[in-house]
Coordinates of C-alpha atoms in Angstrom, one line a residue:
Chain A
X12 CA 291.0 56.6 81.1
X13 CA 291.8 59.5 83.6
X14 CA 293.4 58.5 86.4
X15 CA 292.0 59.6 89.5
X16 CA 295.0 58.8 91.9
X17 CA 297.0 61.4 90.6
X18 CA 297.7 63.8 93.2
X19 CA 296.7 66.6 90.7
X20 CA 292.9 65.3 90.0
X21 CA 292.5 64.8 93.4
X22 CA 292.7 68.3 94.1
X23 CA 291.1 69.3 90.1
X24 CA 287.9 71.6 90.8
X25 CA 287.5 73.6 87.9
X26 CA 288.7 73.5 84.2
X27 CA 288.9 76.8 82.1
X28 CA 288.9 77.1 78.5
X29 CA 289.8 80.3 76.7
X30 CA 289.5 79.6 72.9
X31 CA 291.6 82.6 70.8
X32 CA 291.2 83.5 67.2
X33 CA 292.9 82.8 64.1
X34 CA 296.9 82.4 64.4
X35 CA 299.2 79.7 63.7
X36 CA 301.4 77.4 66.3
X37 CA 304.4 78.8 64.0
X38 CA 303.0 82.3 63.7
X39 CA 303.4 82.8 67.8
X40 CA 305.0 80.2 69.5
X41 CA 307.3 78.8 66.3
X42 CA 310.3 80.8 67.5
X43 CA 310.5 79.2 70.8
X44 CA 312.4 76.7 69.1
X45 CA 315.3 78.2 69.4
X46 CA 315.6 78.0 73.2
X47 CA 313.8 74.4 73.3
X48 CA 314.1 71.8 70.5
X49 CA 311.8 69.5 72.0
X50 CA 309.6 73.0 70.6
X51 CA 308.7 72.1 67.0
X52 CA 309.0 75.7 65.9
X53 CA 311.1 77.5 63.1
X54 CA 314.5 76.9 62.1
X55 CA 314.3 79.9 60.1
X56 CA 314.7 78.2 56.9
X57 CA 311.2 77.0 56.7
X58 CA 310.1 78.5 52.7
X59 CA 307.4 78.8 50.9
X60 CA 307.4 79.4 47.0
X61 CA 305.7 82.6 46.1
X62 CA 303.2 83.3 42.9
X63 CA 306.6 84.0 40.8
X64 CA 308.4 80.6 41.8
X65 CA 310.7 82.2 44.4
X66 CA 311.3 80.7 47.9
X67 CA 310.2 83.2 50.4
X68 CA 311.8 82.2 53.8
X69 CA 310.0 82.6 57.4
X70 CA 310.8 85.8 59.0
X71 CA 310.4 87.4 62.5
X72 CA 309.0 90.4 61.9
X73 CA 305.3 89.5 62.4
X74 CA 303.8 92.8 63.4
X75 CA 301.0 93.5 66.4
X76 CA 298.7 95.3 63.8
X77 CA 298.2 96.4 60.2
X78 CA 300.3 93.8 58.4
X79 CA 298.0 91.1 57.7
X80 CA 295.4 93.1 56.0
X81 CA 293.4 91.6 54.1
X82 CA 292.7 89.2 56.2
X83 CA 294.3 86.3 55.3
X84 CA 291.9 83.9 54.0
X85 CA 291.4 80.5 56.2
X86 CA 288.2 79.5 54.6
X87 CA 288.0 75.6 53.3
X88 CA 289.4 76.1 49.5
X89 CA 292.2 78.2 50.7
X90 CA 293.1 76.2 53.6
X91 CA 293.0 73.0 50.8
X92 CA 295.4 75.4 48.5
X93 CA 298.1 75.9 51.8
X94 CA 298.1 72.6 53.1
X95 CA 298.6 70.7 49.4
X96 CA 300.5 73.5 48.1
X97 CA 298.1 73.9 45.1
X98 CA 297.6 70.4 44.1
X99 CA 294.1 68.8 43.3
X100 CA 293.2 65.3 43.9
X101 CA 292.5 65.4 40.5
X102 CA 296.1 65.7 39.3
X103 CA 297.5 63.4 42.0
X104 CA 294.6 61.4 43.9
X105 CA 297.5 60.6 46.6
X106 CA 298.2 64.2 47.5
X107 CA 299.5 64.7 50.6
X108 CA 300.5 67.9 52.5
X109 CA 303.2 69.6 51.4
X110 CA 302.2 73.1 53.4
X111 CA 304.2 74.8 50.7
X112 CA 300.7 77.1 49.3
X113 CA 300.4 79.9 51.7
X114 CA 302.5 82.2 50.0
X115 CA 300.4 81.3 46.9
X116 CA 296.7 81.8 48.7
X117 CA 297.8 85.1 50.5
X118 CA 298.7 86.3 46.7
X119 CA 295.6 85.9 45.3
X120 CA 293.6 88.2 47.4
X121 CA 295.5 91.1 46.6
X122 CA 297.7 89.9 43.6
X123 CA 300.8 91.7 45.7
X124 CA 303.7 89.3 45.6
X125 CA 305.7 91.2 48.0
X126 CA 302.7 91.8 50.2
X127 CA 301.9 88.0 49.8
X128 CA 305.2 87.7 52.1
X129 CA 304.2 88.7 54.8
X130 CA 302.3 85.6 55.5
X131 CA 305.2 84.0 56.4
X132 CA 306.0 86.0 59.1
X133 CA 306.2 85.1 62.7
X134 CA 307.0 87.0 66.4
X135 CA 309.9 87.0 68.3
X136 CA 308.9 86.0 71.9
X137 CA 310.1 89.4 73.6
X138 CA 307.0 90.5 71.9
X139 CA 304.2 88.7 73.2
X140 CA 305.3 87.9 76.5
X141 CA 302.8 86.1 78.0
X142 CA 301.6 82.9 75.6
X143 CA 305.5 82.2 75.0
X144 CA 305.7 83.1 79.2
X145 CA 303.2 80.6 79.4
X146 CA 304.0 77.7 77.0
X147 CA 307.7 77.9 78.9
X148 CA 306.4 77.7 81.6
X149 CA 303.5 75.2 81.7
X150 CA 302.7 72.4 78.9
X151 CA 303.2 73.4 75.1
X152 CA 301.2 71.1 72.3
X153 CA 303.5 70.2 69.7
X154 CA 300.4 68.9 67.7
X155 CA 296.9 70.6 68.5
X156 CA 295.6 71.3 65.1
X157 CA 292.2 73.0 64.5
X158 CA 289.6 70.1 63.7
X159 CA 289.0 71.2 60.4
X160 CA 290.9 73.0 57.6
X161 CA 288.7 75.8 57.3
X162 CA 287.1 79.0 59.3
X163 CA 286.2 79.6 63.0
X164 CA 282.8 78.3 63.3
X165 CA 282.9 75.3 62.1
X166 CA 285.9 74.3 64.1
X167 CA 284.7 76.3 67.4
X168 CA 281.8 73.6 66.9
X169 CA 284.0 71.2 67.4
X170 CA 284.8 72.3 70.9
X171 CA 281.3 72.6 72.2
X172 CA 279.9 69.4 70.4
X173 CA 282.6 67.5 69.5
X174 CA 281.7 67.5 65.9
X175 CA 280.5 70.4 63.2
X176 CA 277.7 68.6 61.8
X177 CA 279.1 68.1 58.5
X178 CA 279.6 72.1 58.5
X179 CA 282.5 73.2 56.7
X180 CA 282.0 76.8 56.4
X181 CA 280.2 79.9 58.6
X182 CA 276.7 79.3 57.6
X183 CA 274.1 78.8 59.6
X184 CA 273.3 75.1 61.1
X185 CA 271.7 73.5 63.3
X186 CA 272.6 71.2 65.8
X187 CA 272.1 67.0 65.2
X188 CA 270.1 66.4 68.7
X189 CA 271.9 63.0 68.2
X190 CA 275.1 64.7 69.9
X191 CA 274.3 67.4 73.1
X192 CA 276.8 70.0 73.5
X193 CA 279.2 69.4 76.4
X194 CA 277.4 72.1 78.6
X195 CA 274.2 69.7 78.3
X196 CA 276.2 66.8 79.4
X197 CA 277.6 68.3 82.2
X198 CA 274.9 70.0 83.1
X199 CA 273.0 66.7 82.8
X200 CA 275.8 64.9 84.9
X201 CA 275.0 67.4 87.9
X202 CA 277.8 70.0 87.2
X203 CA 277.6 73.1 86.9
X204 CA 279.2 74.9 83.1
X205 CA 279.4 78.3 81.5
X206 CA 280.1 80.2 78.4
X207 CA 281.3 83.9 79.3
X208 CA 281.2 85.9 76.2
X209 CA 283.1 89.2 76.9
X210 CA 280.1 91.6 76.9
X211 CA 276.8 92.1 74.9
X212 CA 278.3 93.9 72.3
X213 CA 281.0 91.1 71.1
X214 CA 278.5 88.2 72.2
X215 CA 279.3 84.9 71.9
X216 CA 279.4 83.1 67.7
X217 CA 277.5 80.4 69.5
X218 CA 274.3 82.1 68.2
X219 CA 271.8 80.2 66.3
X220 CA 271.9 77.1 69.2
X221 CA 273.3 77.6 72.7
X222 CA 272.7 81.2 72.7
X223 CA 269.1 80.3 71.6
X224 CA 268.2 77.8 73.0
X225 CA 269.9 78.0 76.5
X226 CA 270.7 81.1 77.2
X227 CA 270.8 80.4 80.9
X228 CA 274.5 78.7 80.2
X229 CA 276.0 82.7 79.6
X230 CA 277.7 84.6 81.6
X231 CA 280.0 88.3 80.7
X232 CA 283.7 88.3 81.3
X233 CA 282.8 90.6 83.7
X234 CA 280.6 87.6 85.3
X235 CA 283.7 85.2 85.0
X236 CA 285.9 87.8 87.0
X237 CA 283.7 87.7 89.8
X238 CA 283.2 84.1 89.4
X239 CA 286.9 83.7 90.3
X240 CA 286.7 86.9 93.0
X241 CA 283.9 84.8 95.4
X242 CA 285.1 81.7 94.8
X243 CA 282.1 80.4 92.7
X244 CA 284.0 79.0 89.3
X245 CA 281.7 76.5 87.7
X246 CA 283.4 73.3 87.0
X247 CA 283.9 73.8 83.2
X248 CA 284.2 77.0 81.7
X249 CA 284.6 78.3 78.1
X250 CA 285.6 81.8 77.9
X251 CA 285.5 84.3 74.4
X252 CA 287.4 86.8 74.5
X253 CA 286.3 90.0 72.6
X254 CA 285.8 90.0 68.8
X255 CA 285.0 93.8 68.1
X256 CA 286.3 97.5 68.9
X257 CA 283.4 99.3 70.3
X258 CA 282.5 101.2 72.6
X259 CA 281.7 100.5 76.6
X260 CA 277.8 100.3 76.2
X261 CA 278.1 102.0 80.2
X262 CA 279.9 105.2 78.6
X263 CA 283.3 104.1 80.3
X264 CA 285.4 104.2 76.9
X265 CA 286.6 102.2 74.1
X266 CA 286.7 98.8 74.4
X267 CA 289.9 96.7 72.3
X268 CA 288.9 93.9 70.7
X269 CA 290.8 90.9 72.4
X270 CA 290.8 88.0 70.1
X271 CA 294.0 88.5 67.9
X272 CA 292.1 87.9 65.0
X273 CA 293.9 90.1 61.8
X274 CA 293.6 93.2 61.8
X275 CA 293.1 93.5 65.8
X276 CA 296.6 94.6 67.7
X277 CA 297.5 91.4 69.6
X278 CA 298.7 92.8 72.3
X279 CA 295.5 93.3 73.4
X280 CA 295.1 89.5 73.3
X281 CA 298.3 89.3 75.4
X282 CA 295.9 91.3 77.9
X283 CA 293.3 89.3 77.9
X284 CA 294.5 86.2 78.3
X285 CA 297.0 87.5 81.1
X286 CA 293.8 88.8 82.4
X287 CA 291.9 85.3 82.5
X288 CA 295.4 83.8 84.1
X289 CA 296.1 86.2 86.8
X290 CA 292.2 86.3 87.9
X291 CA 293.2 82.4 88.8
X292 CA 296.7 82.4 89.9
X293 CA 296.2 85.3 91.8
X294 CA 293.5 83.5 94.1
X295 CA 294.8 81.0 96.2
X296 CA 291.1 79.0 96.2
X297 CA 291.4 78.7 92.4
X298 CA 294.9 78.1 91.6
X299 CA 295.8 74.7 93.1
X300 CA 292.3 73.4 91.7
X301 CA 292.2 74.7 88.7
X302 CA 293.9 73.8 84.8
X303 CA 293.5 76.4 82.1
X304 CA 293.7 75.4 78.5
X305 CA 294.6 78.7 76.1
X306 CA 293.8 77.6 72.8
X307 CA 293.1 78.6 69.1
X308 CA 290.6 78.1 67.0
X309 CA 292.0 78.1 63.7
X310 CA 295.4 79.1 61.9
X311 CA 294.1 81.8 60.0
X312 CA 295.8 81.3 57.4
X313 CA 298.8 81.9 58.2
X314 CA 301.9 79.8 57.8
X315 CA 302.8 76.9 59.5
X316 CA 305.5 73.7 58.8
X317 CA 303.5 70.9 60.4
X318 CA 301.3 68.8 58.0
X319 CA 297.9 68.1 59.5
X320 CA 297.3 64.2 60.0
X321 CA 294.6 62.4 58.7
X322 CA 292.1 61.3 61.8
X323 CA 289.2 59.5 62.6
X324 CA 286.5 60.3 60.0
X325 CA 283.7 62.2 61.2
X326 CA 280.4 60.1 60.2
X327 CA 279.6 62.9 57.5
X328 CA 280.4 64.2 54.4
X329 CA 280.5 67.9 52.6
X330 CA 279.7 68.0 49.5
X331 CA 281.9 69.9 46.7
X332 CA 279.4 72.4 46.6
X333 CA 279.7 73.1 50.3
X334 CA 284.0 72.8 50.4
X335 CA 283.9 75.0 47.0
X336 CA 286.8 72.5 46.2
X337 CA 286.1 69.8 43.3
X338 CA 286.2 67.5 45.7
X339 CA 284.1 66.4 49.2
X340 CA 285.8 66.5 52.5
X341 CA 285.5 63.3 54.4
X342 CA 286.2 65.2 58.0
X343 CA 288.9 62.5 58.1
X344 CA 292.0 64.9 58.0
X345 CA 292.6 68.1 60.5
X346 CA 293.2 71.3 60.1
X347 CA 296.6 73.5 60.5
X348 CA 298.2 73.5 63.6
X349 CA 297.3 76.4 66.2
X350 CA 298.9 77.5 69.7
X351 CA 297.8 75.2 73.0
X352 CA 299.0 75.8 76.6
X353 CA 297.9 73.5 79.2
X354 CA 298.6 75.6 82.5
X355 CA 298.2 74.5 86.0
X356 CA 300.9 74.3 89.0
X357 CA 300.4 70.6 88.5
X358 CA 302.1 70.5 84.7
X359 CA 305.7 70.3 85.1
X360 CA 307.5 73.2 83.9
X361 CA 308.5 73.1 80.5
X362 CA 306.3 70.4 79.3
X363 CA 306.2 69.5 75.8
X364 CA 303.5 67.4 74.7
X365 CA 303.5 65.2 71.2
X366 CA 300.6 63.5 71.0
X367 CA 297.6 64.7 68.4
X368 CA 295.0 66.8 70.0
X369 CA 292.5 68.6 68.4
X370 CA 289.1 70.7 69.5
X371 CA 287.4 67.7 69.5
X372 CA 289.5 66.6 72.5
X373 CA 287.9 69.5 74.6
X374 CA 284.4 68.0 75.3
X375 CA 286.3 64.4 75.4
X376 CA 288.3 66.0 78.2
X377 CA 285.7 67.2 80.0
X378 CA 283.3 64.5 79.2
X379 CA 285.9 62.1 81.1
X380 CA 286.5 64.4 84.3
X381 CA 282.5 65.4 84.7
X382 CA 280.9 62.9 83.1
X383 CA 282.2 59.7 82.9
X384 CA 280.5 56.8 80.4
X385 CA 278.6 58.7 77.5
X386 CA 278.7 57.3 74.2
X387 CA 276.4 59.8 72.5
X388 CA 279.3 61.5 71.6
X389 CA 280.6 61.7 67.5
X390 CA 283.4 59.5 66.7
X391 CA 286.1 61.7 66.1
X392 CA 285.2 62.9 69.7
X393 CA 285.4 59.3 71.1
X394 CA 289.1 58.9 69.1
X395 CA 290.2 62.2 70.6
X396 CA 292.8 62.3 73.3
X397 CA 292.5 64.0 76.7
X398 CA 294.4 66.4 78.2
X399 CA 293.7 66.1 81.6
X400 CA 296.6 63.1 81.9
X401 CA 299.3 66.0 81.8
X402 CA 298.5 67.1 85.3
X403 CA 301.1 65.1 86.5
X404 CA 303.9 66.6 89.4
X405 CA 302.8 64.7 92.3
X406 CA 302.5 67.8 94.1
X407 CA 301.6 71.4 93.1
X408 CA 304.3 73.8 91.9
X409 CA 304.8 76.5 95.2
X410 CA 303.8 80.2 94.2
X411 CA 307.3 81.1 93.5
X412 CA 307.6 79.2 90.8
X413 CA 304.8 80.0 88.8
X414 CA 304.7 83.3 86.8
X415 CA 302.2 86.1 87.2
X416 CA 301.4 89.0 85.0
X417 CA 301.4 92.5 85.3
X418 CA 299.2 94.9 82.5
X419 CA 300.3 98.2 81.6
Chain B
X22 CA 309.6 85.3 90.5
X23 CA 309.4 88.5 89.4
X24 CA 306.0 89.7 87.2
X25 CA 306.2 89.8 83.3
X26 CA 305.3 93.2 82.1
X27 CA 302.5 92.8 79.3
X28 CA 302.6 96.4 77.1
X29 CA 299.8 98.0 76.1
X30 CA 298.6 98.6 72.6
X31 CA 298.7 102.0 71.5
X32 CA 295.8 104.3 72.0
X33 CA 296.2 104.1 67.8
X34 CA 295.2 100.6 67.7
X35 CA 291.2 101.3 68.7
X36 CA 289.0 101.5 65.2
X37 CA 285.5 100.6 65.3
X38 CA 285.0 102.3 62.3
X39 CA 287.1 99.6 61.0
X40 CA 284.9 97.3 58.2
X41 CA 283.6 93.9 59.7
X42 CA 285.4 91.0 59.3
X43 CA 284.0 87.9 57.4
X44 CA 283.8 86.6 61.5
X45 CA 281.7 89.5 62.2
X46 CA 279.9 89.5 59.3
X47 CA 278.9 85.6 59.5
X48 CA 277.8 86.2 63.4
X49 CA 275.3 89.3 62.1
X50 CA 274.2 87.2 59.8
X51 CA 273.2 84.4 62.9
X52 CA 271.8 86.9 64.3
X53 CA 269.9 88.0 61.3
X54 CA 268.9 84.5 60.8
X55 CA 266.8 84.1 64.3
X56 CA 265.4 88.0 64.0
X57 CA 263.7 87.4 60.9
X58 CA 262.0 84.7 63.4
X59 CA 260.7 87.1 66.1
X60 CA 257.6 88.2 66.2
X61 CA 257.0 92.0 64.7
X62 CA 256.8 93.1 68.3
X63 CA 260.2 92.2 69.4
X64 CA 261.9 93.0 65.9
X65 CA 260.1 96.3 65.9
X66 CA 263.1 96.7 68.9
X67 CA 266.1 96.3 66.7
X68 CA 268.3 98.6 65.5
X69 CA 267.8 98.4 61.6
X70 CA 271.2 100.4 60.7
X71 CA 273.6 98.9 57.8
X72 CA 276.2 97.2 59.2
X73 CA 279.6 98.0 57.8
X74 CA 282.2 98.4 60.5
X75 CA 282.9 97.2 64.4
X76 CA 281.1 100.0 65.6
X77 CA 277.7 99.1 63.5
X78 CA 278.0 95.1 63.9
X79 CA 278.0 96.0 68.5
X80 CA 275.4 97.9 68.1
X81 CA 273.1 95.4 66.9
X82 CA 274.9 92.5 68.3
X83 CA 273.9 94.3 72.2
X84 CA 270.2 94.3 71.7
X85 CA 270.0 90.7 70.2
X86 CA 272.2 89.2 72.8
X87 CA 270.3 90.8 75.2
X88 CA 267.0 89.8 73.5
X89 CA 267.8 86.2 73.6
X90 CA 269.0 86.5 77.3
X91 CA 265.8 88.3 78.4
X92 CA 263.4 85.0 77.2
X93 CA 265.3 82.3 79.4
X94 CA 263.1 81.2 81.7
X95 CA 264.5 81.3 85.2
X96 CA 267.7 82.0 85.0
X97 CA 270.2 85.1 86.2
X98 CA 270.8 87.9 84.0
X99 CA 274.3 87.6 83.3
X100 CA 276.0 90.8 85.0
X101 CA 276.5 93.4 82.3
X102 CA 280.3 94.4 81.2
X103 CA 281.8 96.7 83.3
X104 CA 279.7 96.8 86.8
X105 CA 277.1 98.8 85.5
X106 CA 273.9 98.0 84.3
X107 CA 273.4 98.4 80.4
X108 CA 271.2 100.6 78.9
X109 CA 268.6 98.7 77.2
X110 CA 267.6 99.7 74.0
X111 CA 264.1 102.3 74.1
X112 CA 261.7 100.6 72.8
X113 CA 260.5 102.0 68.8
X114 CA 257.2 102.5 68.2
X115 CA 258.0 104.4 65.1
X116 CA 259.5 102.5 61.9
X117 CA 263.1 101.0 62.4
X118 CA 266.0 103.6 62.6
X119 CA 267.9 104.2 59.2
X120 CA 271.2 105.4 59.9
X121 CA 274.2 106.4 57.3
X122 CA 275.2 103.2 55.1
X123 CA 278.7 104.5 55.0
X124 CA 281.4 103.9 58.0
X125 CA 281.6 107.8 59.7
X126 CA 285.5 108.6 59.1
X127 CA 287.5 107.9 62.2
X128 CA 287.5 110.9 65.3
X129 CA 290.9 112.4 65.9
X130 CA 289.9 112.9 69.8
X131 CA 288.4 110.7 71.9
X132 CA 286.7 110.8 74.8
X133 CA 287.5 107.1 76.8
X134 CA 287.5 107.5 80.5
X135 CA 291.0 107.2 81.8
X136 CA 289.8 106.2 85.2
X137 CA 287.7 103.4 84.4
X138 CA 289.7 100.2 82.7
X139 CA 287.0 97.9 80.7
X140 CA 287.5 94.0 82.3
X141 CA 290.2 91.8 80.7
X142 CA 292.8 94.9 79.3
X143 CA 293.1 97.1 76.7
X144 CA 290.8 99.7 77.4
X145 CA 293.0 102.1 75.3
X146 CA 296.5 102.3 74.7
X147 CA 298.6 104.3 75.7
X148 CA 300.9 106.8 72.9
X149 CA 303.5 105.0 71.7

């Protein structure tokens, strides 16, 4: 249960969510092990066999764009094939993760050993400043993994409802009234919540239900920054940063997609989310009141060390013909580990936390702050941990301790 | 505390002629799902292009977003991206537009305004 004594909840007002795309913990925050232990990143002798037999070792020379095409695949049988290393239930109905098969996956979409590689690359943190400023600087998650072992929409589900639905891949579903989206429930509870999809053009993938059905919870990025500029921050936000190159529908240029998803530069992602921090830091109403969570949604397929656990099973079942796997998925094991960052001037610096998290834990969050009781809620939401509990310097950080950001 | 420098991406790094992504793909195909549910007025204002890159999947993506926002009830219009108003989409009383299937190769020049930065970074980059 939150505890509402601490100095820190007290003073909370707002809570911000920015959900990123499709990199692993190792993949951007695995070096930082070598300046923090309590960081479990990369020793640099992290391998994974490739299709030939040979140990291919983790490297640091991840690249901002053009490396990781084709898109490395994260969908539910490849995931199953990195996580178990290639081996079915069938030939060992014990299996357990071994991570060793994303050399193995990344081969088989182009059948390139040496470009297969490359999927065991990582950055240095001189190159993206500001999620490695930030997880020094704040609270790092050791162990937020993405709820499922599969592709973005299924586990973005879990963020808004707390459960996909028995939804393993990125078709179409609709929502079990049985479980309202956190915006409903907060909404519901007499707070006020947004979603701020970047602009029309990138949208938000919440299509087929929120966007649908309650439109009136949306706001632009453009909305959020002026949110933040007049001091009128709903009390839960989820922000999505932008999934497309296009151009500025109002003739004012190109516009960089800001998501990090392969094959978009990420330094543009470094933009945006410095963009979403400095809009709060920078406004003395917000910052003392406020605790950002940067999060992502999924690995992408890209390596990491850190087996997924096994977790509270979800209350449904897919269906081989729905994992494309010989077997059905139980929603009773996560998905590979992604980067977290808890930020607020009340998180001591250099935090490190070890307990399990997962997307799940987002509405739980929330739930507990805004909402209170509510047991409409799927079960792997009610067995999720919180994160609000790590807002815990009995009082805030002063201004010269906490980092700002500025874009070139 | 002095301010972290964030770089940048290189002007280089902007593609919208680059092919969807299975993401992208997957959300067209959301939005597909509900406009094969409008009524024949409202679909007859659709773009009806192939979609094959970035460029293609925004350009259909705008007017169904905006489509969806128009029929809330009483709510605000969510302010549009970069403190202008957006253009909506003229209405088609002639059949649906049919544009080029393939992705139009990628312009050497381009024409972004330097003096307006889009919200949230990289507008364009700058040469590396």
């Amino acid at each position: 249960m939150l505890d509402r004594s601490l100095p820190a909840i007290k003073s909370l007002q707002h809570v911000v969510v920015l959900m990123m795309e499709n990199r692993s913990f190792d993949h951007m925050l695995g070096a930082l092990h070598g300046t923090n232990s309590e960081i479990d990143g990369l020793t640099g002798h992290e391998t994974n066999p490739d299709s030939t037999g040979e140990p291919v070792t983790v490297s640091p020379a991840a690249a901002f764009q053009s490396q990781l095409d084709p898109d490395p695949d994260h969908h539910f049988p490849a995931a199953d094939l990195q996580i178990f290393g290639g081996v079915t239930t069938a030939q060992n109905p014990n299996r357990t993760p071994n991570m060793q098969g994303f050399v193995k996956s990344y081969f088989n979409q182009q059948a390139n050993v040496r470009h297969s590689h490359l999927i065991m690359n990582y950055f240095t943190p001189d190159k993206l400043p500001v999620i490695t400023g930030l997880a020094q600087q704040f609270a790092v998650f050791n162990r937020w993994f993405s709820s499922i072992p599969g592709p973005t929409l299924c586990n973005r589900a879990f963020a808004h409802y707390g459960t996909s639905f028995g939804q393993v891949s990125m078709d179409v579903f609709y929502w079990n009234k049985q479980y309202k989206s956190i915006y409903e429930r907060v909404v519901a509870a007499g707070h006020t919540a947004r979603l701020y999809y970047y602009d029309q053009s990138s949208s938000s993938l919440e299509v087929v239900n929120l966007l649908k059905n309650q439109p009136e919870l949306f706001g632009t990025f453009q909305d959020f920054l002026d949110a933040c500029q007049r001091n009128k921050l709903p009390d839960y936000c989820f922000i999505e940063p932008n999934y497309t190159d296009h151009d500025d529908p109002s003739g004012g240029g190109e516009l960089l997609a800001s998501d990090q998803h392969p094959d978009h530069d990420v330094r543009a992602g470094e933009q945006f989310i410095a963009t979403v921090y400095n809009a709060i830091r920078n406004n003395p109403n917000l910052w003392p009141n406020t605790a950002i969570l940067i999060v992502y949604d999924e690995h992408g397929g890209i390596y990491d060390h850190v087996p997924p656990p096994s977790c509270q099973p979800d209350g449904f079942v897919a269906q081989p013909g729905a994992t494309g796997t010989p077997d059905p998925f139980h929603f009773d094991r996560l998905g590979v580990r992604v980067p977290a960052v808890l930020i607020s001037p009340w998180v001591k610096k250099g935090s490190v936390i070890n307990d399990v998290f997962e997307h799940a834990s987002i509405p739980a969050t929330i739930t507990e702050y805004l909402v209170g009781n509510y047991d409409q809620r799927s079960p792997r939401e009610k067995a999720a941990n919180t994160f609000l509990r790590y807002l815990t310097l009995p009082t805030a950080r002063p201004d010269n301790d906490c980092p700002t950001f500025t874009l070139d | 505390m002095e301010p972290i420098r964030v770089p940048a991406p290189p002007k280089s790094a902007f593609n919208k002629h680059r092919p969807v992504s299975d993401l992208i793909r997957k959300q067209v195909n959301h939005f597909k799902h509900l406009e094969h549910k409008l009524p024949e007025h409202l679909r007859s204002t659709i773009p009806q292009h192939h979609i094959a890159t970035e460029d293609d999947a925004a350009r259909y993506i705008a007017p169904m977003t905006e489509l969806l926002l128009s029929h809330s009830l009483a709510a605000p219009q969510p302010s549009p991206a970069v403190n202008t108003a957006l253009k909506k989409a003229p209405t088609r009383a002639s059949p649906a537009l049919s544009l080029a299937a393939a992705a139009a190769p990628r312009s050497s020049s381009r024409s972004s305004n330097p003096g307006k930065k889009a919200p949230g970074g990289s507008r364009k980059g700058k040469k590396k």
